Short mmCIF file of C-alpha atoms and ligand atoms in Angstrom, two decimals:
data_model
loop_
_atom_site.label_atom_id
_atom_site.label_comp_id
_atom_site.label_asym_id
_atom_site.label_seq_id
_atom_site.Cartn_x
_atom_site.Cartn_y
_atom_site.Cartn_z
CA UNK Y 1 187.65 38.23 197.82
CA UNK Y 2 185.31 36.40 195.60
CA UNK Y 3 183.37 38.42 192.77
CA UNK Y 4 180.22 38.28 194.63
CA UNK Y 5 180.87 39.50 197.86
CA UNK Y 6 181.61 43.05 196.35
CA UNK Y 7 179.42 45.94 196.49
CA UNK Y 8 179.84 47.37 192.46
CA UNK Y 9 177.76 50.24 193.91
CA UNK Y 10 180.70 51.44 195.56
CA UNK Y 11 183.05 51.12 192.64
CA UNK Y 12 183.75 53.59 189.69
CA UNK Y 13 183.00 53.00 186.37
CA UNK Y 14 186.76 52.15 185.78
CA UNK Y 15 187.06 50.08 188.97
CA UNK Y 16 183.82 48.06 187.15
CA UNK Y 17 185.42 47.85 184.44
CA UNK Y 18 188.73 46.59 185.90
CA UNK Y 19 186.55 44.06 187.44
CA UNK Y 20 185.21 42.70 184.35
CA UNK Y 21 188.07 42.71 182.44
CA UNK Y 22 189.50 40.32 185.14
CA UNK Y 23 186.35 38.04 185.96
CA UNK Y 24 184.58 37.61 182.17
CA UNK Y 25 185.75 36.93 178.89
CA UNK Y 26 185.66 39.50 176.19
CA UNK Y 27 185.66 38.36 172.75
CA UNK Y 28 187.04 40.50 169.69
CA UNK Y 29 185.05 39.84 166.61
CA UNK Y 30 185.23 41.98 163.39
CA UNK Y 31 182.47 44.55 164.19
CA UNK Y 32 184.20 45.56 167.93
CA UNK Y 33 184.83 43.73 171.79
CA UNK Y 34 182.01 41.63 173.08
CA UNK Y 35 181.87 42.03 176.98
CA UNK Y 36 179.38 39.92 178.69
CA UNK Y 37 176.12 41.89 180.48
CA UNK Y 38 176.41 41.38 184.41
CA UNK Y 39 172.91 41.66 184.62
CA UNK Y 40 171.08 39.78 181.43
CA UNK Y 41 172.14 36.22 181.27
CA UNK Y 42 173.93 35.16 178.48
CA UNK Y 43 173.62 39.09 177.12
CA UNK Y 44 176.35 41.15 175.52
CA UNK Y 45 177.11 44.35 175.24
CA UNK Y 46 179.62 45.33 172.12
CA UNK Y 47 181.78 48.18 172.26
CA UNK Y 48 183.56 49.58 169.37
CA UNK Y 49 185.54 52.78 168.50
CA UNK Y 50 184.93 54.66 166.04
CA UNK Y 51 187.41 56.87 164.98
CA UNK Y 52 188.21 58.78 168.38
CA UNK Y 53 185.04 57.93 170.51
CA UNK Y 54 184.84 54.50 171.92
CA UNK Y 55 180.91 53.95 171.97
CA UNK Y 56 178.75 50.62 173.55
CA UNK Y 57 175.50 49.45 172.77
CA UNK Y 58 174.24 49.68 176.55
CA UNK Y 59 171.98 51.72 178.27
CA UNK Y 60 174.51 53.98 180.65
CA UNK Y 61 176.75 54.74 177.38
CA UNK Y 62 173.48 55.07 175.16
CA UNK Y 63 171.17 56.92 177.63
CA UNK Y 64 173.63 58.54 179.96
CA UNK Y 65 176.14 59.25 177.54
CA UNK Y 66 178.69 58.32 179.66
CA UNK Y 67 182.08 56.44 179.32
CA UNK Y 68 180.71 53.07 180.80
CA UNK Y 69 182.33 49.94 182.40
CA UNK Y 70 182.36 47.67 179.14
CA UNK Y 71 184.54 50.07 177.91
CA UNK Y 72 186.55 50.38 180.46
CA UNK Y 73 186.89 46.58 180.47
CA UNK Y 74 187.95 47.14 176.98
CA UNK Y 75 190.62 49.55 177.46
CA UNK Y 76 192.22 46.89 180.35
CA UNK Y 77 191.70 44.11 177.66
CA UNK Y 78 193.66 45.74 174.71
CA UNK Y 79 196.10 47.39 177.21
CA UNK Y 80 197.36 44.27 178.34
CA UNK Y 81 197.37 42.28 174.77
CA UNK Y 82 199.02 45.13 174.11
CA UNK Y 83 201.89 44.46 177.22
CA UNK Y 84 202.07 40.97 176.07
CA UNK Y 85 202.87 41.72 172.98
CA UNK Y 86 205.49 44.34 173.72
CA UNK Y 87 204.70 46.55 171.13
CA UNK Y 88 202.17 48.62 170.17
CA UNK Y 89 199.41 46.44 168.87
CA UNK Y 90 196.84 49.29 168.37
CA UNK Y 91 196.88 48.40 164.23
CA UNK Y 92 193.13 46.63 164.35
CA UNK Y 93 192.39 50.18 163.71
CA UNK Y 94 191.83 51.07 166.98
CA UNK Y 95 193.57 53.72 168.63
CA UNK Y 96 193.13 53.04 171.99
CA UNK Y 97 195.98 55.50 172.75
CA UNK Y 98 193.13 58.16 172.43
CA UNK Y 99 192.95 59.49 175.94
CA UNK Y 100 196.64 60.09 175.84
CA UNK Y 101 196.81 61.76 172.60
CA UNK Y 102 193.84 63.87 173.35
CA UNK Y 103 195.83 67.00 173.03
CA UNK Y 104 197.51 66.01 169.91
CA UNK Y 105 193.45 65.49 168.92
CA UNK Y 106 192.28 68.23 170.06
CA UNK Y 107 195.10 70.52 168.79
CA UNK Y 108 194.34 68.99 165.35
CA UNK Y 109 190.77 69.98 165.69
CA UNK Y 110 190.89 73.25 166.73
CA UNK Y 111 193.47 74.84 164.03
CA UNK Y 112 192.10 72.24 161.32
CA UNK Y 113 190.78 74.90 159.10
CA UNK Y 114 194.07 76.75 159.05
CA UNK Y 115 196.53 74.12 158.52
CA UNK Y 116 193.84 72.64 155.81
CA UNK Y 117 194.07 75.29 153.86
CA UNK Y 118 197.49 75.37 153.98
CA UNK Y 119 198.36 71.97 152.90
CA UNK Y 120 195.48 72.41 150.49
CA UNK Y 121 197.11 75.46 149.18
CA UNK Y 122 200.33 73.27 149.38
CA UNK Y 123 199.03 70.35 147.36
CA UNK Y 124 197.74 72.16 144.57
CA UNK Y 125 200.97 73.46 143.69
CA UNK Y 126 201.86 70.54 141.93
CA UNK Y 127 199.06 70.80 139.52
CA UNK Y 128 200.38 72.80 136.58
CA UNK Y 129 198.28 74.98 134.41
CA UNK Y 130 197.34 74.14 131.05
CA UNK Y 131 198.13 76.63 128.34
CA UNK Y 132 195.00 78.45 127.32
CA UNK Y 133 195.21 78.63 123.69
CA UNK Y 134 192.74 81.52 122.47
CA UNK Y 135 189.68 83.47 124.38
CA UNK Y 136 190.07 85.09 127.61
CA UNK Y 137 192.44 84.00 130.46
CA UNK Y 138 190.90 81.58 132.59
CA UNK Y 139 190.36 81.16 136.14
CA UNK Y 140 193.88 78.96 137.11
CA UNK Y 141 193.16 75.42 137.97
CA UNK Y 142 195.06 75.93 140.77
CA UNK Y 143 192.47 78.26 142.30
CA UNK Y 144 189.43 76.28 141.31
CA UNK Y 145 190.97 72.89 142.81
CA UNK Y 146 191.87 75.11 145.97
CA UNK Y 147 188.16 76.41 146.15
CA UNK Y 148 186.76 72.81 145.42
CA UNK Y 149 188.59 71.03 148.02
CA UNK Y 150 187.66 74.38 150.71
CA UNK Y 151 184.08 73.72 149.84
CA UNK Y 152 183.89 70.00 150.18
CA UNK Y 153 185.41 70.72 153.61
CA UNK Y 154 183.54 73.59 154.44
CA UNK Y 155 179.81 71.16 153.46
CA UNK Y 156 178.62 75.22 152.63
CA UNK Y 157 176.26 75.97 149.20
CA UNK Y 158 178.88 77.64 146.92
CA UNK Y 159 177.83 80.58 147.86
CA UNK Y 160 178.32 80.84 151.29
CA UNK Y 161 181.78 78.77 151.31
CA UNK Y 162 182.92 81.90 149.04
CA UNK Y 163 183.85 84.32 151.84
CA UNK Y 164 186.45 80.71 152.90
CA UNK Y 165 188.24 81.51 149.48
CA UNK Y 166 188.32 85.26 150.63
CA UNK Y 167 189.85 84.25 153.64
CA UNK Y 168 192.44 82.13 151.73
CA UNK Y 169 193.26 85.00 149.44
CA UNK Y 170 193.97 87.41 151.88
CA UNK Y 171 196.24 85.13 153.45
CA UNK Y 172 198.22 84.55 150.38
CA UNK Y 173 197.04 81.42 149.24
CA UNK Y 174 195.12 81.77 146.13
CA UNK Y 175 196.05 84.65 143.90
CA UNK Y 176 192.13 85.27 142.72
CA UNK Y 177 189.20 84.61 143.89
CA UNK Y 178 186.77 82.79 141.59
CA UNK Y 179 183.15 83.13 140.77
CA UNK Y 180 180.80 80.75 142.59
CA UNK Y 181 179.22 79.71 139.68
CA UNK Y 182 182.81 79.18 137.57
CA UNK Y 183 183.63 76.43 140.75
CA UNK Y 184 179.89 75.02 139.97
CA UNK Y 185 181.22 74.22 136.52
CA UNK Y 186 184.29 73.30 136.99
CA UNK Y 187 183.42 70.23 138.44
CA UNK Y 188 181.89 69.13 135.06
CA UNK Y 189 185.31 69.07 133.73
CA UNK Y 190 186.18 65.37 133.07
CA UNK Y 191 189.78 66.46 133.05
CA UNK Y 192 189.73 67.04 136.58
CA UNK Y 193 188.70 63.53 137.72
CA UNK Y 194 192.80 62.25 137.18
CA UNK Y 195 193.87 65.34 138.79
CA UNK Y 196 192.10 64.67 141.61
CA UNK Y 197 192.91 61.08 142.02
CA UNK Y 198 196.66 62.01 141.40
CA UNK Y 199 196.10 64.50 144.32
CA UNK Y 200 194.82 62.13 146.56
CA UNK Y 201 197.45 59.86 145.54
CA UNK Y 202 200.07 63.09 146.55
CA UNK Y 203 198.47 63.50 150.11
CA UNK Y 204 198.77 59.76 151.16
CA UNK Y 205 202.35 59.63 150.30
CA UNK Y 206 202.87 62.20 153.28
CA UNK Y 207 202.47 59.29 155.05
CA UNK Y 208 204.43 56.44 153.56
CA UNK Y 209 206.85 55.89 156.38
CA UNK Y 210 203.87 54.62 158.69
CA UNK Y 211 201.69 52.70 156.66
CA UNK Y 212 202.39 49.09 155.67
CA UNK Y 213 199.13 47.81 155.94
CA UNK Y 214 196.00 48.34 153.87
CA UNK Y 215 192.50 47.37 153.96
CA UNK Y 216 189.96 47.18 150.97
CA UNK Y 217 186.76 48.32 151.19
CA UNK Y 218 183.76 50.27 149.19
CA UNK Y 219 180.18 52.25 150.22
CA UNK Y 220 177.84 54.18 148.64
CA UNK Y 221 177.22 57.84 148.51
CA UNK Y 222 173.43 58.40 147.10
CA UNK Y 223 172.59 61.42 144.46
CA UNK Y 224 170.24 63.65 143.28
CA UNK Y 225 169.99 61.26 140.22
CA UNK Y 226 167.03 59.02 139.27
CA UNK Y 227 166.97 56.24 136.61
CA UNK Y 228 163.92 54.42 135.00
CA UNK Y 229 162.65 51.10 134.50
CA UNK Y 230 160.16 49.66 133.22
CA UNK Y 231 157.99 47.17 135.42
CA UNK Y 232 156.58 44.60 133.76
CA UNK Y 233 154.67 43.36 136.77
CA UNK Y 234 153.13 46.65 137.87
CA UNK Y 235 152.76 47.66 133.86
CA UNK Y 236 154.28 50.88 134.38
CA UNK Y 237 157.28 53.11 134.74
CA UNK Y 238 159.20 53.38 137.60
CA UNK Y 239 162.42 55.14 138.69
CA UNK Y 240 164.70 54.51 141.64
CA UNK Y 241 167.80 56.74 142.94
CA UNK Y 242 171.70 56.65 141.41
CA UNK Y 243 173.93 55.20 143.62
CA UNK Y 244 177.63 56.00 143.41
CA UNK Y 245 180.39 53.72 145.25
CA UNK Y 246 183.75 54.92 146.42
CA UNK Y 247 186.00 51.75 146.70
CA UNK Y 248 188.87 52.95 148.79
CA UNK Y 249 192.63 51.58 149.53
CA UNK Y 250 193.42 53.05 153.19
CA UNK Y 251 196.28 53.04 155.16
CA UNK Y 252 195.13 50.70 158.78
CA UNK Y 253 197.43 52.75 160.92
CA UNK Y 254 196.33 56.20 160.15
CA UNK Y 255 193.29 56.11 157.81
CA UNK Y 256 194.58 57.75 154.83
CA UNK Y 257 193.60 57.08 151.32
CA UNK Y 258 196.28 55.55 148.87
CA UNK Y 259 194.04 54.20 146.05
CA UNK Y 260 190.48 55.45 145.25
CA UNK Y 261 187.81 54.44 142.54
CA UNK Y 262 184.52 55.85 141.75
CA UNK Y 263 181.92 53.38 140.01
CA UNK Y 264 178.56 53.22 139.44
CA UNK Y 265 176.41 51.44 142.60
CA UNK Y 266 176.07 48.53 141.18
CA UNK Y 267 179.30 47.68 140.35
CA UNK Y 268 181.28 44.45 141.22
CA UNK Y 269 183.11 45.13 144.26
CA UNK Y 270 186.07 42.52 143.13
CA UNK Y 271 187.36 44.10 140.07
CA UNK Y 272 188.23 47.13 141.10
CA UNK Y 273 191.17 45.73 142.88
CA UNK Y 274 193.90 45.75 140.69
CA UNK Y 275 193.26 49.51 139.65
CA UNK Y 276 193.15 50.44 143.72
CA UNK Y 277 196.50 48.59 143.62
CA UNK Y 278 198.02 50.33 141.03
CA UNK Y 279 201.13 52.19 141.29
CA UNK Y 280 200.69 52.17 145.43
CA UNK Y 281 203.70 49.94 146.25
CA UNK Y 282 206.16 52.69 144.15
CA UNK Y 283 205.18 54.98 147.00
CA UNK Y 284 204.32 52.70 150.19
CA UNK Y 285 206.20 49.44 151.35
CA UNK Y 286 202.88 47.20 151.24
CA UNK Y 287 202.95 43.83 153.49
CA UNK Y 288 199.50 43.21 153.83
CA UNK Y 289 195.93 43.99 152.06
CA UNK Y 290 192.80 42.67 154.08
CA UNK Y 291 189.60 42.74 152.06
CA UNK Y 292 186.33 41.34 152.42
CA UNK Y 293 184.38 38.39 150.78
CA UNK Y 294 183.38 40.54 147.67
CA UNK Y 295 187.09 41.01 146.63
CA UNK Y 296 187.69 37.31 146.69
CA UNK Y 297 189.19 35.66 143.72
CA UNK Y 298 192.16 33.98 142.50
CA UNK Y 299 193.21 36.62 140.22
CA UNK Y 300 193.09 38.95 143.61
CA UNK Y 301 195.11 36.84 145.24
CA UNK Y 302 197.55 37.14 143.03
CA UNK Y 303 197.48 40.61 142.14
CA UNK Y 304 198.16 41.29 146.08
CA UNK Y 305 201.02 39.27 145.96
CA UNK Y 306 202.47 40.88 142.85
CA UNK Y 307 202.69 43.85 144.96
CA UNK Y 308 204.51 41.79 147.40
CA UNK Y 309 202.49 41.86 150.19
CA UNK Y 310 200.39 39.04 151.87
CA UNK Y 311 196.82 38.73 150.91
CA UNK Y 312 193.62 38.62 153.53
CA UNK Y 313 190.73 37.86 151.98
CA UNK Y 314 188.13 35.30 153.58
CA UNK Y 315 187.33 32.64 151.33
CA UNK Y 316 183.84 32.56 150.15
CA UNK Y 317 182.14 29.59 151.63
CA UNK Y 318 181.40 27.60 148.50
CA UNK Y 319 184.67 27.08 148.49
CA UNK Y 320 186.56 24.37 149.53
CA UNK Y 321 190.47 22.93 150.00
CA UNK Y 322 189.83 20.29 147.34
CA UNK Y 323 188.65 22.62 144.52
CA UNK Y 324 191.39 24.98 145.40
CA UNK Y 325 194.02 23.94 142.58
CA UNK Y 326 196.02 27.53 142.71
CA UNK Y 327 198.45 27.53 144.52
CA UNK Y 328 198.42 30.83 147.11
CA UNK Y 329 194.47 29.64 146.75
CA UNK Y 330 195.44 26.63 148.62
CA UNK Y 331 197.86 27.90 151.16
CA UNK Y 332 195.87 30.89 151.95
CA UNK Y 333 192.91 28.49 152.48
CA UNK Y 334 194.84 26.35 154.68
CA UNK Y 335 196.08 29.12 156.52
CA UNK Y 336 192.52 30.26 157.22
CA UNK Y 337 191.54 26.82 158.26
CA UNK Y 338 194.37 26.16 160.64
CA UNK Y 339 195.39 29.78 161.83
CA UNK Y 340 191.98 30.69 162.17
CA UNK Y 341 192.29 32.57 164.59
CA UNK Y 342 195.88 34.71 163.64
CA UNK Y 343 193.93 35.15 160.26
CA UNK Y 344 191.21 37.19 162.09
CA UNK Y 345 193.53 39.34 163.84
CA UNK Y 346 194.98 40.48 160.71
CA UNK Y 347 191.33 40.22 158.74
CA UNK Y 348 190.05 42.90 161.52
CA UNK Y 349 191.76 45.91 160.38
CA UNK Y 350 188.92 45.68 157.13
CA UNK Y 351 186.66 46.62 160.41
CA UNK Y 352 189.25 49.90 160.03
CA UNK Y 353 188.02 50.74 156.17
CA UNK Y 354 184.59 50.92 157.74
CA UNK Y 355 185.74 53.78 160.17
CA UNK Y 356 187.13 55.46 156.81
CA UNK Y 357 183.97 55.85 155.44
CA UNK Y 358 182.46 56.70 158.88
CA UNK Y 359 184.93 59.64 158.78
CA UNK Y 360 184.33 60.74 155.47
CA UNK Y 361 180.57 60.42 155.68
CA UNK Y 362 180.08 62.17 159.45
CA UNK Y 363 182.22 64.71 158.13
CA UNK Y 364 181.84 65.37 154.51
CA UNK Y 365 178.24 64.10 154.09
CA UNK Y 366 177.15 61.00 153.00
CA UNK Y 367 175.63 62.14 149.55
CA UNK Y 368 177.12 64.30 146.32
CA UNK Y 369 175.09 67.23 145.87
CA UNK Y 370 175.75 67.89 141.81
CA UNK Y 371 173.76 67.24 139.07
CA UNK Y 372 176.08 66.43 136.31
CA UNK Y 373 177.64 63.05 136.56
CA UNK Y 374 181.14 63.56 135.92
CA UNK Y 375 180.59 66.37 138.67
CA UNK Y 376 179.32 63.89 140.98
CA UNK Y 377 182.60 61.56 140.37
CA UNK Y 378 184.74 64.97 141.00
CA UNK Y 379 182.96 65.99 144.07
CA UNK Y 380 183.30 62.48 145.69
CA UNK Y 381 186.97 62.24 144.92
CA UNK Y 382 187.05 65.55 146.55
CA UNK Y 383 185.51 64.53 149.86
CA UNK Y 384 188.31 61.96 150.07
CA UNK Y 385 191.36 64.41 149.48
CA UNK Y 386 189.77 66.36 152.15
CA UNK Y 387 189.78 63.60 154.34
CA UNK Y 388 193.34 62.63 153.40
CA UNK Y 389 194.05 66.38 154.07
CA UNK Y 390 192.50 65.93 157.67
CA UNK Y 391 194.21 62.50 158.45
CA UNK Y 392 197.85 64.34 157.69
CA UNK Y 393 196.88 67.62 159.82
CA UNK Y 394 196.02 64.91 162.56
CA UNK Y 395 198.78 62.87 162.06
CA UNK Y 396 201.35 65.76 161.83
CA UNK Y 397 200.09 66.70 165.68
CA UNK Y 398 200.14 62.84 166.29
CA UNK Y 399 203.49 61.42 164.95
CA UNK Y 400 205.37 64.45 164.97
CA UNK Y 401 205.89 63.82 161.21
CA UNK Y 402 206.27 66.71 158.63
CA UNK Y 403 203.39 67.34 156.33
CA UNK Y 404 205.49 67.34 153.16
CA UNK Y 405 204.29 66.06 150.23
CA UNK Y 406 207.10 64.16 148.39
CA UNK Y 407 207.62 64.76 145.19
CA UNK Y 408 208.17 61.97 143.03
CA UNK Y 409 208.49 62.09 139.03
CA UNK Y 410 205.82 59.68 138.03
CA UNK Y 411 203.16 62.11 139.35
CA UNK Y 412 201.84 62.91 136.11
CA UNK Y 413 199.96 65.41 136.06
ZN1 ZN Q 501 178.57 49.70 178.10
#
């Protein structure tokens, strides 16, 4: 039967989508699948998945809401790469897998808060109190890292997140419960910033046996902070918004965190790399990094491969082969000239960093509410332990592995 003679009225979305998948060409590009419009000439629709929800620009998924044919065509398109393949080729970040590990999703979902505050609880065991020296005991850091970490999750003012830490004492997992205003402050503390970035650090090792593969990537969260400049143009003062940047190492597989750094907005994207790098292969077997332009450099390239894993980083396009003197320079350069498109394959799962900060933005909010600016560091590197706390919780329903935290002595805390 030739495409034409059939009646798509008759067919179901999937049986449309079947239909494409076998008549048109879908194209995978970096920002999601490209499935050519039936009806607009030469149009395209693009479908792409973010975290669980596959989503396409046209009008029955837009309008309708409803699980159209594009991605349907999708699903028949990865499915069988995936078939040819023979394994699971789901690591460009997408789990396609979704609508069979719905339950596992949904399981995650619905007793999230619990086991969160459990592994929470969990996690901040390993931070040890300092010895107060004179004045009255304080609040343990324990209990105000617990309570920081339940109200990034939680998105509540301090003072309505507070009945949360109630909750948590009564079920054993603080010992006190501490003033709203003493978790305000505590925040301020600039010796919390290495705690917390140890912490996150703690978390993604949970899930070293499945990761092998990271992605690079950075995005700002805005805050309530203003800065001034002068105009010489206008003749006058003006002021314009603080910017803070998370740059973020993440597992492709599952999404988790490994390597964080907080910088002003404006800072270079590229030398944060070696710092994101640090210390990550002791606790993951590393094989590739994919980055974008921004982290391009020489010195990049080589830091990746001191880790022992393959750089993929696009080369900027001022550059060329001849300039290229250094050596992985050269032979990655050749290997994105010739292996163009193998190199994309393994360059997509950046697309995957984007989803991170999808996840940590739709959930956690995209902005730091405190004033102070060490605060504002804190509380950012607190949205991200809470997402590393969520990726575990949905990963234990997932992989069936067991959220322990591995305790390894060069966690200094
Ligand atoms: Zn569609």
């Amino acid at each position: 039967m030739q495409i034409e003679d059939i009646n798509w009225k008759k067919l179901s979305r999937e049986e449309r989508g079947e239909l494409i998948y076998k008549s048109m060409k879908i194209v995978k590009t970096p920002r999601g699948w490209r499935v050519p419009s039936q009806s607009l000439s030469g149009g395209s629709y693009l479908v792409r998945f973010s975290s669980h929800e596959p989503r396409c620009n046209c009008p029955d998924c837009e309008i309708a809401k409803q699980k159209c044919k594009h991605i349907y065509a999708v699903e028949f398109y990865i499915k069988q790469e995936i078939d040819q393949e023979g394994k699971v080729k789901t690591t460009k970040g997408v789990k396609i897998s979704y609508s069979q590990k719905w339950n596992a999703y949904d399981k995650s979902q619905t007793n999230e808060k619990i086991y969160f505050m459990q592994l929470l609880s969990e996690l901040c065991n390993f931070v040890e109190q300092p010895e107060y020296k004179f004045g009255r005991p304080k609040v343990p850091l324990y209990n105000l890292i617990f309570s920081s970490v339940m109200r990034t999750y939680t998105t509540f003012s301090l003072r309505r997140f507070m009945s949360d830490v109630k909750i948590a004492k009564e079920m054993g997992l603080v010992d006190s419960v501490p003033c709203f205003a003493s978790v305000g402050h505590f925040l301020q503390r600039q010796d919390i910033t290495p705690i917390l970035k140890n912490l996150i650090k703690l978390s993604a090792s949970a899930l070293k046996s499945v990761e092998t593969d990271f992605a690079v990537d950075s995005s700002g969260f805005s805050t309530c902070r203003f800065a001034r400049y002068y105009d010489y143009k206008y003749g006058k003062e003006k002021k314009y918004r603080i910017w803070l940047k998370a740059h973020l190492l993440s597992g492709v597989k599952t999404n988790i965190v490994a390597g964080v750094e907080v910088t002003e907005g404006q800072a270079h994207d590229s030398p944060q790399l070696a710092s994101l790098l640090k210390g990550v292969s002791e606790r993951f077997d590393i094989k590739e990094v994919s980055c974008d332009r921004a982290y391009s450099s020489r010195a990049n390239l080589q830091l990746i491969r001191d880790e022992g894993a393959i750089p993929f980083i696009p080369f900027k396009t001022n550059v060329t082969g001849k300039r290229a003197k250094y050596e992985i320079w050269k032979k990655m350069y050749h290997y994105f000239m010739y292996k163009h498109e193998e190199f994309l394959q393994h360059y997509h799962k950046r697309s995957n960093a984007e989803t991170v900060f999808h996840m940590i933005k739709t959930k956690f909010r995209d902005n730091v509410r405190s004033k102070d600016k060490t605060a504002q560091v804190n509380e950012l590197l607190c949205k991200v332990l809470a997402h590393n706390i969520c990726v575990v919780i949905q990963e234990i329903n997932e992989l069936g592995i067991k959220g322990e935290f591995t305790i390894e002595k060069e966690v200094d805390f």
